[in-house]
Structures are given as C-alpha cells and as structure tokens.
Coordinates of C-alpha atoms and ligand atoms in Angstrom, one line a residue:
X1 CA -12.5 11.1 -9.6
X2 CA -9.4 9.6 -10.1
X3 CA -8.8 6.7 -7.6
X4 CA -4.5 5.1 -8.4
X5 CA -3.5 2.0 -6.5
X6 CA 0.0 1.8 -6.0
X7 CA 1.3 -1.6 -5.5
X8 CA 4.6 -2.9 -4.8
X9 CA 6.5 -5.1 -2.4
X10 CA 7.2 -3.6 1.6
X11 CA 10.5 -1.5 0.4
X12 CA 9.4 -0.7 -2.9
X13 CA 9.7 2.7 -2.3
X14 CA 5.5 3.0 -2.5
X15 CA 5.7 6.0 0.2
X16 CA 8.0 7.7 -1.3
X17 CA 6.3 8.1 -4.4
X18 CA 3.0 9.1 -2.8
X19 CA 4.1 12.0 -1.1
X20 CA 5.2 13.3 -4.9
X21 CA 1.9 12.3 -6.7
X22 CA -0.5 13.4 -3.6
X23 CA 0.6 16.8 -4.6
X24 CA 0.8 16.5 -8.2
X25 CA -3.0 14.9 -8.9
X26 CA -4.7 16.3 -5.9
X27 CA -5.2 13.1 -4.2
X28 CA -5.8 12.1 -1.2
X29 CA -3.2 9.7 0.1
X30 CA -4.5 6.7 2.1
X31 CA -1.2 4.4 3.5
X32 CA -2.6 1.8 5.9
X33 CA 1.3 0.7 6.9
X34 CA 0.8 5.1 8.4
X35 CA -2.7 4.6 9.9
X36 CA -1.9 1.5 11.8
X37 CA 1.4 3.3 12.9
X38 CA -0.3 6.4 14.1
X39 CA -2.7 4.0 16.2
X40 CA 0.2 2.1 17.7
X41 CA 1.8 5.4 18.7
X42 CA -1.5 6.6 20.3
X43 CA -2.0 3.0 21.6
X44 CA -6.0 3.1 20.3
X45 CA -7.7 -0.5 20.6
X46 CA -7.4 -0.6 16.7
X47 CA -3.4 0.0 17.2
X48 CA -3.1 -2.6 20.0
X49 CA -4.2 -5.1 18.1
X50 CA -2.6 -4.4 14.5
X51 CA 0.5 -4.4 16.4
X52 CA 0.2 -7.9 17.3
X53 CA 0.3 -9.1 13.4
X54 CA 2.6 -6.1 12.3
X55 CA 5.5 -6.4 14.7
X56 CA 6.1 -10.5 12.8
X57 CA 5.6 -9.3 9.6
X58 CA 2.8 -10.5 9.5
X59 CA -0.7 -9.0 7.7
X60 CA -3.6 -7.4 9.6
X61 CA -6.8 -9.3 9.4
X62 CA -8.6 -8.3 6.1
X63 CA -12.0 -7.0 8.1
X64 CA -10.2 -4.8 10.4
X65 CA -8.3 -3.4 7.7
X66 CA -11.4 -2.8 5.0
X67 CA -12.8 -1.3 8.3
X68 CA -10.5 0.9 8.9
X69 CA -9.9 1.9 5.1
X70 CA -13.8 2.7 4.7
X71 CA -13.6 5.0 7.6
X72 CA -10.9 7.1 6.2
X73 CA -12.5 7.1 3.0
X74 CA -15.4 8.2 4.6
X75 CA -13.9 10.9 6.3
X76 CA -12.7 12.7 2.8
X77 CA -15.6 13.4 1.3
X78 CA -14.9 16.2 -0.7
X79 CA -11.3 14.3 -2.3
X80 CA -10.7 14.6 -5.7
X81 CA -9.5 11.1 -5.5
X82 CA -7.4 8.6 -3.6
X83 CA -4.0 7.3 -3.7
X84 CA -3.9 4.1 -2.0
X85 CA -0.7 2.6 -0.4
X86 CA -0.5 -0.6 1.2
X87 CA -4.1 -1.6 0.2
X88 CA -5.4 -3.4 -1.2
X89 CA -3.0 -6.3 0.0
X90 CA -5.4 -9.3 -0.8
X91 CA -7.9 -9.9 -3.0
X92 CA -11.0 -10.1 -0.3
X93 CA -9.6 -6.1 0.4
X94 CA -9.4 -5.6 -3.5
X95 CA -13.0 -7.2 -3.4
X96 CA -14.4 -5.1 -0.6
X97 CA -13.0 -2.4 -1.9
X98 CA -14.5 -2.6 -5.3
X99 CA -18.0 -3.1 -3.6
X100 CA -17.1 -0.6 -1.3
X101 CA -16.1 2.1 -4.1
X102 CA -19.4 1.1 -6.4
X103 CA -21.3 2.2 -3.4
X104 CA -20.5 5.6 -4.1
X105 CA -20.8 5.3 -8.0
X106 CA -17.1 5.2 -8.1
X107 CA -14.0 2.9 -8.9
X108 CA -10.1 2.2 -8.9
X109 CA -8.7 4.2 -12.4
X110 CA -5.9 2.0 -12.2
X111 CA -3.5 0.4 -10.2
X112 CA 0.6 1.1 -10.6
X113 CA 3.4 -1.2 -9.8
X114 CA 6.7 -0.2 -8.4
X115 CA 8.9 -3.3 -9.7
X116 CA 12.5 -4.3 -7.8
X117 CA 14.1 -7.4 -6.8
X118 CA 13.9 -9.0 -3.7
X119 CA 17.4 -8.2 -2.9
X120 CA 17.6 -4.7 -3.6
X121 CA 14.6 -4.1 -1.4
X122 CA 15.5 -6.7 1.6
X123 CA 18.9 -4.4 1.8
X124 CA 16.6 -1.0 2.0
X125 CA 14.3 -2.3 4.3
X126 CA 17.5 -3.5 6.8
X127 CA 18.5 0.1 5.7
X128 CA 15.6 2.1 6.5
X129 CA 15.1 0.1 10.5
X130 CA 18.7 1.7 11.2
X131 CA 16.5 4.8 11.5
X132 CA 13.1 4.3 11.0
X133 CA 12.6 2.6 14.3
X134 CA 10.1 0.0 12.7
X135 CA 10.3 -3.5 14.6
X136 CA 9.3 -5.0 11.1
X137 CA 12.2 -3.4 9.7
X138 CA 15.2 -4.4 11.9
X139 CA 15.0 -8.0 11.4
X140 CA 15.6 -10.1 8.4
X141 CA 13.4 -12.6 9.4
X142 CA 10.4 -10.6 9.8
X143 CA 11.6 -9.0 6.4
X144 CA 11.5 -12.5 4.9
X145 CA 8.5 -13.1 6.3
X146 CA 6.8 -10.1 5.4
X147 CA 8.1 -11.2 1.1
X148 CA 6.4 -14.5 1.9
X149 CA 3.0 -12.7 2.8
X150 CA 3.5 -10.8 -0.1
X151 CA 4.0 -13.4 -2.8
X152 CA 1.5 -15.5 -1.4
X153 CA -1.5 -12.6 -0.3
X154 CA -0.7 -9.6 -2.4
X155 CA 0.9 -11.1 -6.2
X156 CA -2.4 -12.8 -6.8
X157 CA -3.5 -8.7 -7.1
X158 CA -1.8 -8.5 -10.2
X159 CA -4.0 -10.3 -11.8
X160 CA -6.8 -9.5 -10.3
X161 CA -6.6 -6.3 -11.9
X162 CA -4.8 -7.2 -15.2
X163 CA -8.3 -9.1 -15.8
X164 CA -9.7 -5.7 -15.2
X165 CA -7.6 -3.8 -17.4
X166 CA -6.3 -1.7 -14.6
X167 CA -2.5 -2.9 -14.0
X168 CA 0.5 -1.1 -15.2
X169 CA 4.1 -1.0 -14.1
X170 CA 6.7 0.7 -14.0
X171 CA 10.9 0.2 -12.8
X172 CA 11.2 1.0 -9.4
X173 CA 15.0 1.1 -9.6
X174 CA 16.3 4.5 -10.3
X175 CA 16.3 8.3 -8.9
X176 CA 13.0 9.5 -6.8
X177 CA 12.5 11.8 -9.4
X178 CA 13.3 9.6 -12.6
X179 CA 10.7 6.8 -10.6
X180 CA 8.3 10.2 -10.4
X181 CA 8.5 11.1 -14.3
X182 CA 7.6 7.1 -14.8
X183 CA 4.5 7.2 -12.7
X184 CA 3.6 10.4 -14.2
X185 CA 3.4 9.1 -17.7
X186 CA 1.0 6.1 -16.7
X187 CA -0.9 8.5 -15.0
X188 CA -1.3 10.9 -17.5
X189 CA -2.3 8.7 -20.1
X190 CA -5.0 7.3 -17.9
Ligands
ADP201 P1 5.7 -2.0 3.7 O1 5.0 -1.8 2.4 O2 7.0 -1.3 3.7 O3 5.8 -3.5 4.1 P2 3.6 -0.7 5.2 O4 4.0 0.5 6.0 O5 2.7 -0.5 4.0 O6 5.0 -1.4 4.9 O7 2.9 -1.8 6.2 C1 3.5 -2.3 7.3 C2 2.7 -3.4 7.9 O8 1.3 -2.9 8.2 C3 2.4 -4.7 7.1 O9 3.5 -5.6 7.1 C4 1.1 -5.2 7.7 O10 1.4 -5.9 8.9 C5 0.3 -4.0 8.0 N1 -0.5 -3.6 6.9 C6 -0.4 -2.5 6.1 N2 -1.4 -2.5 5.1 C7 -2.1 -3.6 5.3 C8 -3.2 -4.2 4.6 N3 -3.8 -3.6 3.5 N4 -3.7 -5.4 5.1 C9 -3.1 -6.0 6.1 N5 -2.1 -5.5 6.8 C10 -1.6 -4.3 6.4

C-alpha cells in the first residue's frame, strides 16, 4: 500500500493535483472539502451540520470528520492505497488517523506539500467563487478566516510528520503539469 498525504493551504491547488496522481499511482482519492460537499448537496444530517462550520470558514469538528474519513476508508477495501486531501487538518485527525491506519497494519508513506503564498492563493480562491459557487469562496473574510484556521490547526502538521520522517515539499507555483512532474519525483523516490 501506498497511502500520500497531500497538504497545503485552501487554494493550494491540492484538488487539482489529485485528480492527476489518483490516476497515475492507482489511489484512491479521499477529499473531505468533496464529501462534505456532496452531503450538503443531498442535505444528509452529516451535511447539515458540516455546513454550519464550513459556510464561515471555519473547520468541521475533528470527531465528525475522523468519522466520516474511517467510513470511506472502510468502504475501499480492495484500494491500492489512498490519497488524502483536506485531511488530516489537525493533529488529533493526524493522530486518529495513525491509530486508525495501524489498525489495519498499515500507515501514511508520506505526506507532500503544495507551497504558495498567502497572496497568490487568497486571489485564486476569490477567483475560483466567481464560478465555483462555494460560499467559503466568495468572501474574503471567510478566506481570511479560513488561513487563520490553517496556520493555527493545520501548520502544526508539518511537524508532526517531519518528526516522522514523512514531510516533503514541493513549489506549488507553476503549470498543472510542471506541479505534476514535482509530485511525481517525491513520489517515485518514496
Ligand atoms: P480548501 O482546501 O480549498 O479550503 P476543502 O474543499 O478541502 O477546501 O475544504 C473546505 C471546507 O471543508 C473547510 O474549510 C472545512 O470547513 C471543511 N473541511 C474539509 N476537510 C476538513 C477536515 N479535515 N477537518 C475539518 N474540516 C474540514
């Protein structure tokens, strides 16, 4: 099994990449920014309530999201591995998830950073609402607020798994398929 976090900030360009390296590795590619937004479109109890945190900017509670991220894990039996996007996003999800994976005699391979700046990405993120329809998209408060959860929830990640010898990153500021190619060669030499 190979089992690749990637990590970056909302706007990073994290998607993106996925839908490139799903194919390429044979993964299976877990976003939890899609799974709540599939909920809230079929307005499940689950989506009704991540909405309430999602449309500020705000994170989902960590126990409904390990919850949730168990369940799809658990539906994939046969995977050849996981690509996770948008989790973990703190370290109790990076924790559970850990215990979670051990459970199944498995673990995270490594985790891979898309870097920008703050700029860059606030601008695609302002970008991306024009179309995307995403109420935490459209508003550069809830954009703002969305960095601040990040640098004070999520950063803490990077060392969590630099202390396991598991983080690498790469420049997320290029082409899609240049960004690709950099992904690639971490992967590869995994
Ligand atoms: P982006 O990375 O562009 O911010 P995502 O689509 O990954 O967007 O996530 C959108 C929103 O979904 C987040 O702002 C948060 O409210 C919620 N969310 C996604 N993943 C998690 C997670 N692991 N823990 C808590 N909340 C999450």
């Amino acid at each position: 099994m190979i089992n690749i976090v990637l990590f970056g900030k909302p706007g990073a360009g994290k998607g993106t990449q996925a839908e490139f390296l799903k194919g390429k590795y044979n993964l299976v590619h877990l976003s939890t920014g899609d799974i709540f937004r599939f909920n809230i479109k079929n307005e499940t109890e689950l989506g009704k309530l991540a909405r309430t945190y999602m449309d500020k900017g705000d994170l989902v509670p960590d126990e409904v999201t390990i919850k949730m991220l168990q369940s799809e894990v658990e539906k994939n039996q046969d995977a050849a591995g996981f690509l996770f996007d948008g989790f973990p996003r703190t370290i109790a999800q990076a924790e559970a998830l850990d215990v979670f994976l051990a459970t199944k005699n498995d673990k995270i391979t490594a985790t891979v950073a898309l870097e920008a700046n703050d700029e860059i990405l606030v601008a695609r993120l302002l970008e991306r609402g024009k179309t995307s329809g995403r109420p935490d998209d459209q508003d550069e408060e809830k954009i703002r607020n969305r960095y601040q959860e990040y640098n004070e929830k999520t950063a803490p990640l990077m060392d969590y798994y630099t202390k396991q010898n598991k983080f690498y990153a790469v420049d997320g500021i290029g082409s899609i398929a240049d960004i690709t190619e950099r992904l690639s060669k971490v992967i590869d030499n995994l």
